Amino acid sequence: MPRGKKEKRTDTGSNSNLGFEATLWAAADALRNNMDAAEYKHVVLGLIFLKYISDAFEAHHAELEKQKKHGADPEDPDEYKAEHIFWVPKEARWSRLKANAPQPTIGTMVDDAMTAIERDNPSLKGVLPKEYARPGLDKQRLGQIINLVSDIALGSAADRSKDTLGRVYEYFLARFASAEGKSGGQFYTPSHVVRVLVEMLSPYKGRVYDPCCGSGGMFVQSEKFIEAHAGRIGDISIYGQESNYTTWRLAKMNLAIRGIDAQIAHGDTFHSDGHPDLKADYVLANPPFNDSDWRGELLKDDKRWVYGVPPKGNANFAWVQHFIHHLAPNGVAGFVLANGSMSSNQSGEGEIRKAIIEADLVDCMVALPGQLFYSTQIPVCLWFLTKNKKARTVKHGDGDIPNCIRDRSGETLFIDARKMGTLTDRVHRELTEEDLEKIVSTYHEWRFDQRAWRGEAEKAGACIPPADEGYQDIPGFCKSATTSEIAAHGHVLTPGRYVGAEDVEDDGEPFEEKMARLVAELNDQFVESAKLEKAIKANLRELGYGG
């Protein structure tokens, strides 16, 4: 359902966090000394995770202590498993580590704690870092980091909630991605880009799949979306896969710290699909851009290549067809790809794109500005695919809304957002709240049946725009095009080809008068320029330079 103006927005996870998390990051980064960000990341994030599960354990332990006279046993692991809380054995409890933080043996104690937690919690087997005892890690600094992490969630009761640590974990993931530069993009997709994908697809209920899930940001944002729209964690089932082992561990910890139950496989998605029979209601993904090392020559006869065999030198359309293969009959997919995917005709890519367009799978294309990612400065685009463009109901909360999604057969929406975004530093740009609202609302207004969702929104008390403010093409920004129009453009999906030029507001000044005025202004500037040139040359001569 399109959002009314009063609907609660999902937390951005970026600018809104600046404050407590930024201060903590500055303190932690000061302790990094000369250690690589990629290495330091596992030291810090592992400790934050350990603090999280220890806090949750201690809180429940205190409750059980109060109930001992009623038969509760605070030292029974089953008491914690029943509440989906990780059991923390005595040698791994944070209070013990904190008390021994100044000791030179603290590295070994942390490694032993991680090993003990994995031993007693099979779902964490192989996930936790255990390299704190290595000689290269300064134990005095390790003790200082433990003291720093100890101060997290020691304020009010609200601050002690697990979400505080979740926010810190997410904030640190973003900062480590920035510190690592290009390699950081392998495990982290900027949260404002993830929010565009999530809020356009609106995953209220069903199976959510990310076959290249990095540190799990798509899943965290999906759960935030559900919570922000009065849903329940658990309304969606989460399936993911990640080929990089250390990144897979980050994802497991990131989801556990949020209390998100997920099936995250480790391995190569193309060659060892971890969820071969899955049909997902939502696919959200940010695959590697233009991957040339995906061993496509070994998969020429794969059943996923319904629309053509992807070139072995570029995996873009292998990912696209993998997503389509895993979509349920009413499923929708939203993913990031390099801009070349919209227009390339190399090695059969144009024919694959044409087949996908003619199958009427392309729902929406969004061109994004450059500098949004840590891994690349090139501009990228968002693809939105669906297997069913017919009018149908949509699940929202506890009920279905009849014919809420309108029939969009033979139509594709193009959005050109290249002029959006604000620079946050010299090389990075972010989409603002207004940018995000404009992109998402445009898609929803185009996609949904105005009469159906308007009635439901009014009943829910939402403030909605007047009836005559539904979707309209906006020159320079958005255009709803037919499949025949796309064919006329050679099956190129670049939004700029369809949205045209932005309207220029008529200032009412007649053309002849405007030209005369502009020419006069230009002549005045030429005169001023000549004066400045003469003055500069004179000054240079006085300094002994020039003729």
Coordinates of C-alpha atoms in Angstrom, one line a residue:
M1 CA 0.0 0.0 0.0
P2 CA 1.3 3.5 -0.7
R3 CA 2.1 5.4 2.4
G4 CA -0.1 8.2 3.7
K5 CA 1.7 11.3 4.9
K6 CA 1.3 10.4 8.5
E7 CA 2.8 6.9 8.2
K8 CA 5.9 6.2 10.3
R9 CA 9.1 6.3 8.4
T10 CA 11.8 3.6 8.8
D11 CA 14.9 4.7 10.7
T12 CA 17.6 5.8 8.3
G13 CA 20.4 4.1 10.2
S14 CA 22.8 6.9 8.9
N15 CA 22.5 10.5 9.7
S16 CA 20.0 10.0 12.5
N17 CA 22.6 8.0 14.4
L18 CA 25.2 10.7 14.5
G19 CA 25.8 11.4 18.1
F20 CA 26.3 8.6 20.6
E21 CA 27.5 6.1 17.9
A22 CA 29.9 8.7 16.4
T23 CA 31.5 9.5 19.7
L24 CA 31.9 5.8 20.4
W25 CA 33.4 5.2 16.9
A26 CA 35.9 8.1 17.4
A27 CA 37.1 6.5 20.7
A28 CA 37.3 3.0 19.1
D29 CA 39.1 4.3 16.0
A30 CA 41.7 6.1 18.2
L31 CA 42.6 2.7 19.7
R32 CA 43.1 1.2 16.2
N33 CA 46.5 2.7 16.0
N34 CA 48.2 1.3 12.9
M35 CA 46.0 -1.8 12.6
D36 CA 44.2 -2.3 9.2
A37 CA 40.5 -1.5 9.3
A38 CA 39.7 -4.9 7.8
E39 CA 41.5 -6.6 10.7
Y40 CA 40.3 -4.3 13.4
K41 CA 36.7 -4.7 12.3
H42 CA 36.6 -8.3 13.5
V43 CA 38.2 -7.4 16.9
V44 CA 35.7 -4.7 17.7
L45 CA 32.5 -6.2 16.2
G46 CA 33.3 -9.5 17.9
L47 CA 33.5 -7.8 21.2
I48 CA 30.3 -5.8 20.6
F49 CA 28.5 -9.1 19.8
L50 CA 29.9 -10.8 22.9
K51 CA 28.7 -7.8 25.0
Y52 CA 25.2 -8.1 23.4
I53 CA 24.6 -11.7 24.2
S54 CA 26.1 -11.3 27.7
D55 CA 23.7 -8.3 28.4
A56 CA 20.7 -10.3 27.2
F57 CA 21.9 -13.3 29.3
E58 CA 22.5 -11.2 32.4
A59 CA 19.1 -9.6 32.2
H60 CA 17.3 -13.0 32.0
H61 CA 19.6 -14.4 34.7
A62 CA 18.5 -11.6 37.1
E63 CA 14.8 -12.4 36.3
L64 CA 15.4 -16.1 37.1
E65 CA 17.2 -15.3 40.3
K66 CA 14.0 -13.5 41.5
Q67 CA 12.0 -16.6 40.6
K68 CA 14.2 -19.2 42.3
K69 CA 11.7 -19.7 45.0
H70 CA 9.2 -20.7 42.3
G71 CA 11.6 -23.3 40.9
A72 CA 13.5 -21.3 38.4
D73 CA 17.2 -22.2 37.9
P74 CA 19.4 -19.4 36.6
E75 CA 22.2 -21.8 35.7
D76 CA 20.0 -24.1 33.5
P77 CA 20.8 -23.5 29.8
D78 CA 17.2 -24.6 28.9
E79 CA 15.8 -21.6 30.7
Y80 CA 17.5 -19.4 28.2
K81 CA 16.9 -21.5 25.0
A82 CA 13.2 -21.4 25.8
E83 CA 13.4 -17.6 25.5
H84 CA 15.6 -17.6 22.4
I85 CA 18.5 -16.2 24.5
F86 CA 22.0 -17.5 23.9
W87 CA 23.4 -19.4 26.9
V88 CA 26.6 -17.8 28.2
P89 CA 28.8 -20.1 30.2
K90 CA 30.6 -18.7 33.3
E91 CA 34.0 -18.4 31.6
A92 CA 32.5 -16.3 28.8
R93 CA 30.5 -13.8 30.8
W94 CA 31.3 -10.1 30.2
S95 CA 31.7 -9.3 33.9
R96 CA 34.6 -11.7 34.1
L97 CA 36.3 -10.3 30.9
K98 CA 35.9 -6.8 32.1
A99 CA 37.4 -7.6 35.5
N100 CA 40.5 -9.1 33.7
A101 CA 40.8 -6.5 31.0
P102 CA 44.1 -5.1 32.3
Q103 CA 45.7 -8.6 32.4
P104 CA 48.2 -9.7 29.7
T105 CA 46.2 -12.9 29.4
I106 CA 43.0 -11.1 28.3
G107 CA 43.5 -12.2 24.6
T108 CA 43.4 -15.9 25.6
M109 CA 40.4 -15.3 27.9
V110 CA 38.4 -13.7 25.1
D111 CA 39.3 -16.5 22.7
D112 CA 38.3 -19.1 25.3
A113 CA 35.0 -17.2 25.8
M114 CA 34.2 -17.3 22.1
T115 CA 35.0 -21.0 21.9
A116 CA 32.8 -21.8 25.0
I117 CA 29.9 -19.8 23.5
E118 CA 30.1 -21.7 20.2
R119 CA 30.4 -25.0 22.1
D120 CA 27.1 -24.3 24.0
N121 CA 25.2 -22.6 21.1
P122 CA 25.4 -24.8 18.0
S123 CA 23.8 -22.0 15.8
L124 CA 27.0 -19.9 16.3
K125 CA 29.4 -22.7 15.5
G126 CA 32.2 -21.3 13.3
V127 CA 30.8 -17.7 13.5
L128 CA 32.7 -16.0 16.2
P129 CA 36.3 -14.5 15.9
K130 CA 38.9 -16.2 18.0
E131 CA 42.1 -14.4 17.2
Y132 CA 42.4 -12.2 20.3
A133 CA 45.5 -14.0 21.7
R134 CA 47.7 -13.6 18.6
P135 CA 50.9 -11.7 19.4
G136 CA 50.2 -8.9 16.9
L137 CA 47.2 -7.7 18.9
D138 CA 48.4 -5.3 21.6
K139 CA 46.8 -6.6 24.9
Q140 CA 46.8 -3.2 26.6
R141 CA 44.8 -1.7 23.7
L142 CA 42.5 -4.8 23.8
G143 CA 41.8 -4.1 27.4
Q144 CA 41.0 -0.5 26.6
I145 CA 38.6 -1.6 23.8
I146 CA 36.9 -3.9 26.3
N147 CA 36.4 -1.1 28.7
L148 CA 35.0 1.1 25.9
V149 CA 32.5 -1.6 24.9
S150 CA 31.6 -2.1 28.5
D151 CA 30.2 1.5 28.6
I152 CA 27.7 0.7 25.8
A153 CA 24.1 0.3 27.1
L154 CA 24.9 1.4 30.7
G155 CA 22.6 4.3 30.7
S156 CA 18.8 4.2 31.0
A157 CA 16.7 1.0 30.8
A158 CA 16.0 1.9 27.2
D159 CA 19.6 2.3 26.4
R160 CA 20.2 -1.2 27.8
S161 CA 17.9 -2.7 25.2
K162 CA 19.5 -4.8 22.6
D163 CA 18.7 -2.3 19.9
T164 CA 21.3 0.1 21.2
L165 CA 24.0 -2.5 20.6
G166 CA 22.3 -3.2 17.2
R167 CA 22.6 0.4 16.2
V168 CA 26.2 0.5 17.3
Y169 CA 26.9 -2.6 15.3
E170 CA 25.3 -1.3 12.2
Y171 CA 27.0 2.1 12.5
F172 CA 30.4 0.5 13.0
L173 CA 29.8 -1.7 9.9
A174 CA 29.2 1.4 7.8
R175 CA 32.3 3.2 9.2
F176 CA 34.5 0.1 8.7
A177 CA 33.2 -0.1 5.1
S178 CA 34.1 3.5 4.6
A179 CA 37.6 3.0 6.2
E180 CA 38.3 0.0 4.0
G181 CA 37.4 1.8 0.8
K182 CA 36.7 -0.4 -2.2
S183 CA 36.9 -3.7 -0.3
G184 CA 34.4 -2.4 2.2
G185 CA 31.7 -2.6 -0.5
Q186 CA 31.9 -6.3 -0.4
F187 CA 30.1 -6.6 2.9
Y188 CA 28.1 -3.4 3.2
T189 CA 25.5 -1.7 1.1
P190 CA 24.8 1.9 2.2
S191 CA 21.6 2.0 4.3
H192 CA 19.9 4.7 2.2
V193 CA 20.2 2.6 -0.9
V194 CA 18.8 -0.4 0.9
R195 CA 15.9 1.7 2.2
V196 CA 14.9 2.6 -1.4
L197 CA 14.8 -1.1 -2.3
V198 CA 13.0 -2.2 0.9
E199 CA 10.4 0.6 0.9
M200 CA 9.6 0.2 -2.8
L201 CA 9.0 -3.6 -2.4
S202 CA 7.3 -3.2 1.0
P203 CA 8.0 -6.7 2.4
Y204 CA 5.1 -6.9 4.9
K205 CA 4.9 -10.7 5.0
G206 CA 6.4 -13.7 3.2
R207 CA 9.8 -15.1 2.2
V208 CA 12.7 -12.6 1.7
Y209 CA 15.8 -13.8 -0.1
D210 CA 19.2 -12.2 -0.7
P211 CA 21.6 -14.6 -2.5
C212 CA 24.6 -12.4 -2.0
C213 CA 23.7 -11.0 1.4
G214 CA 27.0 -9.4 2.6
S215 CA 26.6 -8.5 6.3
G216 CA 22.8 -8.9 6.1
G217 CA 21.8 -5.2 5.7
M218 CA 18.8 -6.0 3.5
F219 CA 17.3 -8.3 6.2
V220 CA 17.9 -5.8 9.0
Q221 CA 16.2 -3.0 7.0
S222 CA 13.3 -5.3 6.1
E223 CA 12.6 -6.0 9.8
K224 CA 12.8 -2.3 10.5
F225 CA 10.3 -1.7 7.8
I226 CA 7.9 -4.2 9.3
E227 CA 8.3 -2.8 12.8
A228 CA 7.7 0.8 11.5
H229 CA 4.5 -0.3 9.9
A230 CA 3.0 -2.1 12.9
G231 CA 4.1 -5.5 11.9
R232 CA 5.8 -8.2 13.9
I233 CA 9.4 -9.5 13.6
G234 CA 8.8 -13.0 12.3
D235 CA 6.2 -12.0 9.8
I236 CA 8.9 -12.6 7.2
S237 CA 11.1 -15.7 6.7
I238 CA 14.6 -14.9 5.8
Y239 CA 16.9 -16.8 3.4
G240 CA 20.4 -15.7 2.4
Q241 CA 23.7 -16.8 1.1
E242 CA 27.2 -15.4 1.2
S243 CA 30.3 -16.7 -0.5
N244 CA 32.9 -14.9 1.6
Y245 CA 33.4 -16.7 4.9
T246 CA 34.4 -13.7 7.0
T247 CA 31.5 -11.7 5.6
W248 CA 29.1 -14.7 6.3
R249 CA 30.2 -14.5 9.9
L250 CA 29.5 -10.8 10.0
A251 CA 26.0 -11.5 8.7
K252 CA 25.3 -14.2 11.3
M253 CA 26.4 -11.9 14.1
N254 CA 24.5 -8.9 12.6
L255 CA 21.2 -10.8 12.5
A256 CA 21.7 -12.5 15.9
I257 CA 22.3 -9.1 17.5
R258 CA 18.9 -8.0 16.1
G259 CA 17.2 -11.2 17.2
I260 CA 16.5 -12.1 13.6
D261 CA 16.1 -15.8 12.8
A262 CA 17.5 -16.5 9.4
Q263 CA 18.8 -19.3 7.2
I264 CA 22.1 -18.0 5.9
A265 CA 24.0 -20.4 3.7
H266 CA 27.8 -20.1 3.1
G267 CA 29.0 -20.8 -0.4
D268 CA 29.1 -19.8 -4.0
T269 CA 25.5 -19.0 -5.1
F270 CA 26.0 -19.9 -8.7
H271 CA 27.8 -23.2 -8.2
S272 CA 26.4 -24.3 -4.9
D273 CA 22.9 -22.8 -4.4
G274 CA 22.1 -23.0 -0.7
H275 CA 18.4 -22.8 -1.3
P276 CA 17.7 -24.6 -4.5
D277 CA 14.0 -25.1 -4.0
L278 CA 13.2 -21.7 -2.6
K279 CA 10.5 -19.5 -4.3
A280 CA 10.7 -16.1 -2.6
D281 CA 8.1 -13.4 -2.3
Y282 CA 10.8 -10.8 -2.2
V283 CA 14.3 -10.8 -3.6
L284 CA 16.6 -8.0 -2.4
A285 CA 20.2 -7.9 -3.5
N286 CA 23.3 -6.0 -4.3
P287 CA 25.5 -8.4 -6.3
P288 CA 29.1 -7.7 -7.2
F289 CA 29.2 -5.4 -10.2
N290 CA 30.4 -6.8 -13.5
D291 CA 32.0 -9.9 -11.9
S292 CA 34.2 -11.5 -14.5
D293 CA 35.4 -14.4 -12.3
W294 CA 32.2 -16.4 -11.8
R295 CA 33.2 -19.5 -13.7
G296 CA 30.2 -19.2 -16.0
E297 CA 31.8 -21.6 -18.5
L298 CA 31.0 -24.4 -16.1
L299 CA 27.3 -23.6 -16.1
K300 CA 26.3 -23.3 -19.8
D301 CA 23.4 -25.7 -19.5
D302 CA 22.0 -24.4 -16.2
K303 CA 18.2 -24.4 -15.9
R304 CA 18.3 -20.8 -14.6
W305 CA 19.3 -19.4 -17.9
V306 CA 15.8 -19.3 -19.4
Y307 CA 16.4 -16.0 -21.2
G308 CA 19.8 -16.8 -22.6
V309 CA 23.2 -18.0 -21.4
P310 CA 25.0 -15.2 -19.6
P311 CA 28.5 -14.3 -20.9
K312 CA 31.4 -15.9 -19.0
G313 CA 33.1 -12.5 -18.7
N314 CA 30.3 -10.7 -16.8
A315 CA 27.9 -12.2 -14.2
N316 CA 25.3 -9.4 -14.3
F317 CA 22.7 -11.3 -16.2
A318 CA 23.5 -14.5 -14.4
W319 CA 22.5 -12.7 -11.2
V320 CA 19.3 -11.3 -12.9
Q321 CA 18.2 -14.8 -14.0
H322 CA 19.1 -16.3 -10.7
F323 CA 16.8 -13.8 -9.0
I324 CA 14.0 -14.6 -11.5
H325 CA 14.4 -18.3 -11.0
H326 CA 13.8 -17.9 -7.3
L327 CA 10.8 -15.6 -7.5
A328 CA 7.3 -17.0 -6.5
P329 CA 4.4 -16.5 -9.0
N330 CA 3.6 -13.1 -7.4
G331 CA 7.1 -12.4 -6.3
V332 CA 8.9 -9.1 -6.8
A333 CA 12.7 -8.5 -6.9
G334 CA 14.6 -5.3 -6.3
F335 CA 18.4 -5.2 -6.8
V336 CA 21.4 -3.0 -7.6
L337 CA 23.4 -3.3 -10.8
A338 CA 26.0 -1.4 -12.7
N339 CA 24.5 1.1 -15.3
G340 CA 26.0 -1.0 -18.2
S341 CA 23.3 -3.6 -17.5
M342 CA 20.7 -1.2 -18.9
S343 CA 22.2 -0.8 -22.3
S344 CA 25.0 -3.3 -22.9
N345 CA 24.8 -5.4 -26.1
Q346 CA 28.1 -7.2 -25.6
S347 CA 28.3 -11.0 -25.6
G348 CA 24.6 -11.5 -25.9
E349 CA 23.6 -9.3 -23.0
G350 CA 21.3 -7.3 -25.2
E351 CA 19.4 -10.4 -26.3
I352 CA 18.9 -11.5 -22.7
R353 CA 17.6 -8.1 -21.7
K354 CA 15.3 -8.1 -24.7
A355 CA 13.9 -11.5 -23.7
I356 CA 13.3 -10.3 -20.1
I357 CA 11.5 -7.2 -21.4
E358 CA 9.3 -9.1 -23.9
A359 CA 8.4 -11.5 -21.0
D360 CA 7.0 -8.4 -19.3
L361 CA 9.1 -8.8 -16.2
V362 CA 10.5 -5.3 -15.8
D363 CA 8.4 -3.3 -13.5
C364 CA 10.5 -0.3 -12.8
M365 CA 14.0 1.1 -13.4
V366 CA 15.7 3.8 -11.3
A367 CA 18.9 5.6 -12.3
L368 CA 20.8 6.7 -9.2
P369 CA 23.5 9.3 -8.9
G370 CA 27.2 8.4 -8.6
Q371 CA 29.3 8.3 -5.4
L372 CA 26.7 6.4 -3.4
F373 CA 28.9 3.3 -2.8
Y374 CA 32.1 2.7 -0.9
S375 CA 33.2 0.1 -3.5
T376 CA 32.8 2.2 -6.6
Q377 CA 32.4 5.8 -7.8
I378 CA 30.4 4.9 -10.9
P379 CA 26.7 5.5 -11.0
V380 CA 24.4 2.5 -10.6
C381 CA 20.8 1.6 -11.2
L382 CA 18.0 -0.2 -9.4
W383 CA 16.1 -3.0 -11.2
F384 CA 12.6 -4.0 -10.1
L385 CA 11.2 -7.2 -11.6
T386 CA 7.9 -9.0 -11.1
K387 CA 6.3 -12.2 -12.5
N388 CA 2.8 -10.8 -12.2
K389 CA 1.7 -7.4 -13.3
K390 CA -2.0 -8.2 -13.2
A391 CA -4.4 -6.6 -10.7
R392 CA -4.4 -8.5 -7.4
T393 CA -4.7 -8.2 -3.7
V394 CA -1.8 -7.2 -1.4
K395 CA -1.1 -8.5 2.1
H396 CA -0.8 -5.9 4.7
G397 CA -0.9 -6.6 8.4
D398 CA -3.7 -9.0 9.2
G399 CA -5.9 -8.5 6.1
D400 CA -5.9 -8.4 2.3
I401 CA -6.9 -5.4 0.2
P402 CA -8.9 -6.4 -2.9
N403 CA -7.5 -5.3 -6.2
C404 CA -5.0 -3.0 -4.5
I405 CA -2.3 -3.5 -7.1
R406 CA -3.5 -2.3 -10.5
D407 CA -2.9 -4.1 -13.8
R408 CA 0.4 -2.8 -15.3
S409 CA 0.7 -5.4 -18.1
G410 CA 2.9 -4.0 -20.8
E411 CA 4.1 -1.0 -18.8
T412 CA 7.4 -0.1 -17.1
L413 CA 8.1 2.9 -14.9
F414 CA 11.3 4.8 -15.5
I415 CA 12.7 7.1 -12.7
D416 CA 15.7 9.3 -13.3
A417 CA 17.2 10.1 -9.9
R418 CA 20.7 11.1 -11.1
K419 CA 20.4 14.6 -9.8
M420 CA 19.4 13.6 -6.3
G421 CA 21.6 13.1 -3.3
T422 CA 23.9 15.3 -1.1
L423 CA 27.6 15.0 -0.7
T424 CA 28.5 13.9 2.9
D425 CA 32.2 14.2 2.2
R426 CA 34.5 14.7 -0.7
V427 CA 33.8 11.4 -2.3
H428 CA 30.5 10.0 -0.9
R429 CA 26.9 11.0 -1.5
E430 CA 23.7 10.1 0.3
L431 CA 20.1 10.2 -0.7
T432 CA 18.1 12.5 1.6
E433 CA 14.8 11.8 3.2
E434 CA 13.1 14.0 0.6
D435 CA 14.8 12.1 -2.2
L436 CA 13.8 8.8 -0.8
E437 CA 10.2 9.9 -0.3
K438 CA 9.9 11.2 -3.9
I439 CA 11.3 8.0 -5.5
V440 CA 9.3 5.6 -3.3
S441 CA 6.0 7.6 -3.5
T442 CA 6.3 7.8 -7.3
Y443 CA 6.6 4.1 -7.7
H444 CA 3.7 3.4 -5.3
E445 CA 1.4 5.9 -6.9
W446 CA 2.1 4.3 -10.3
R447 CA 1.9 0.7 -9.1
F448 CA -1.2 0.8 -6.8
D449 CA -4.9 1.2 -7.7
Q450 CA -5.6 4.6 -6.3
R451 CA -9.3 3.9 -5.5
A452 CA -8.5 0.7 -3.5
W453 CA -5.7 1.9 -1.4
R454 CA -7.2 5.3 -0.9
G455 CA -10.3 3.8 0.7
E456 CA -8.2 1.6 3.0
A457 CA -5.8 4.4 3.9
E458 CA -8.7 6.7 4.8
K459 CA -10.3 4.1 7.0
A460 CA -6.9 3.8 8.8
G461 CA -6.9 7.5 9.4
A462 CA -3.9 8.3 7.2
C463 CA -3.5 11.7 5.7
I464 CA -3.4 11.2 1.9
P465 CA -3.1 13.6 -1.0
P466 CA -6.2 14.8 -2.9
A467 CA -7.7 12.3 -5.4
D468 CA -6.4 14.2 -8.4
E469 CA -2.8 13.9 -7.3
G470 CA -2.2 10.4 -8.4
Y471 CA 0.7 9.3 -10.7
Q472 CA 1.6 11.5 -13.6
D473 CA 4.6 11.5 -15.9
I474 CA 7.1 14.3 -14.9
P475 CA 9.5 15.4 -17.7
G476 CA 13.0 14.9 -16.5
F477 CA 12.1 12.6 -13.6
C478 CA 9.6 9.8 -14.4
K479 CA 7.8 8.2 -17.3
S480 CA 5.5 5.2 -17.6
A481 CA 6.4 3.6 -20.9
T482 CA 4.9 0.7 -22.9
T483 CA 6.8 -2.4 -24.1
S484 CA 6.6 -1.1 -27.7
E485 CA 8.2 2.2 -26.7
I486 CA 11.0 0.3 -25.1
A487 CA 11.4 -1.8 -28.2
A488 CA 11.6 1.4 -30.2
H489 CA 14.6 2.4 -28.1
G490 CA 16.4 -0.9 -28.9
H491 CA 15.4 -2.5 -25.6
V492 CA 17.6 -0.1 -23.7
L493 CA 16.4 0.5 -20.2
T494 CA 18.2 3.7 -19.3
P495 CA 15.6 6.1 -17.7
G496 CA 17.2 9.2 -19.3
R497 CA 16.0 8.0 -22.7
Y498 CA 12.3 8.0 -21.6
V499 CA 11.8 10.8 -19.1
G500 CA 13.0 13.5 -21.5
A501 CA 14.2 16.9 -20.5
E502 CA 13.0 18.8 -17.4
D503 CA 10.5 21.5 -18.0
V504 CA 11.9 25.0 -17.7
E505 CA 9.6 27.5 -16.1
D506 CA 8.6 30.3 -18.5
D507 CA 9.6 33.6 -16.9
G508 CA 7.4 35.6 -19.2
E509 CA 10.3 37.6 -20.8
P510 CA 10.0 37.8 -24.7
F511 CA 12.8 35.9 -26.5
E512 CA 14.1 39.0 -28.4
E513 CA 14.2 41.1 -25.3
K514 CA 15.9 38.3 -23.3
M515 CA 18.6 37.9 -26.0
A516 CA 19.3 41.6 -26.2
R517 CA 19.6 41.8 -22.4
L518 CA 21.9 38.7 -22.2
V519 CA 24.2 40.1 -25.0
A520 CA 24.5 43.4 -23.2
E521 CA 25.4 41.7 -20.0
L522 CA 28.0 39.6 -21.8
N523 CA 29.6 42.7 -23.4
D524 CA 29.8 44.3 -20.0
Q525 CA 31.6 41.2 -18.7
F526 CA 34.0 41.3 -21.6
V527 CA 34.9 44.9 -20.7
E528 CA 35.4 44.1 -17.1
S529 CA 37.5 41.1 -18.0
A530 CA 39.8 43.3 -20.2
K531 CA 40.2 45.7 -17.3
L532 CA 41.2 42.8 -14.9
E533 CA 43.6 41.4 -17.5
K534 CA 45.3 44.8 -17.9
A535 CA 45.6 45.3 -14.1
I536 CA 47.1 41.8 -13.5
K537 CA 49.7 42.3 -16.2
A538 CA 50.6 45.7 -14.7
N539 CA 51.1 44.1 -11.3
L540 CA 53.2 41.4 -12.7
R541 CA 55.5 43.9 -14.4
E542 CA 55.9 45.7 -11.1
L543 CA 57.1 42.4 -9.6
G544 CA 59.6 42.0 -12.4
Y545 CA 57.7 39.6 -14.6
G546 CA 56.2 40.1 -18.0
G547 CA 57.1 42.4 -20.8

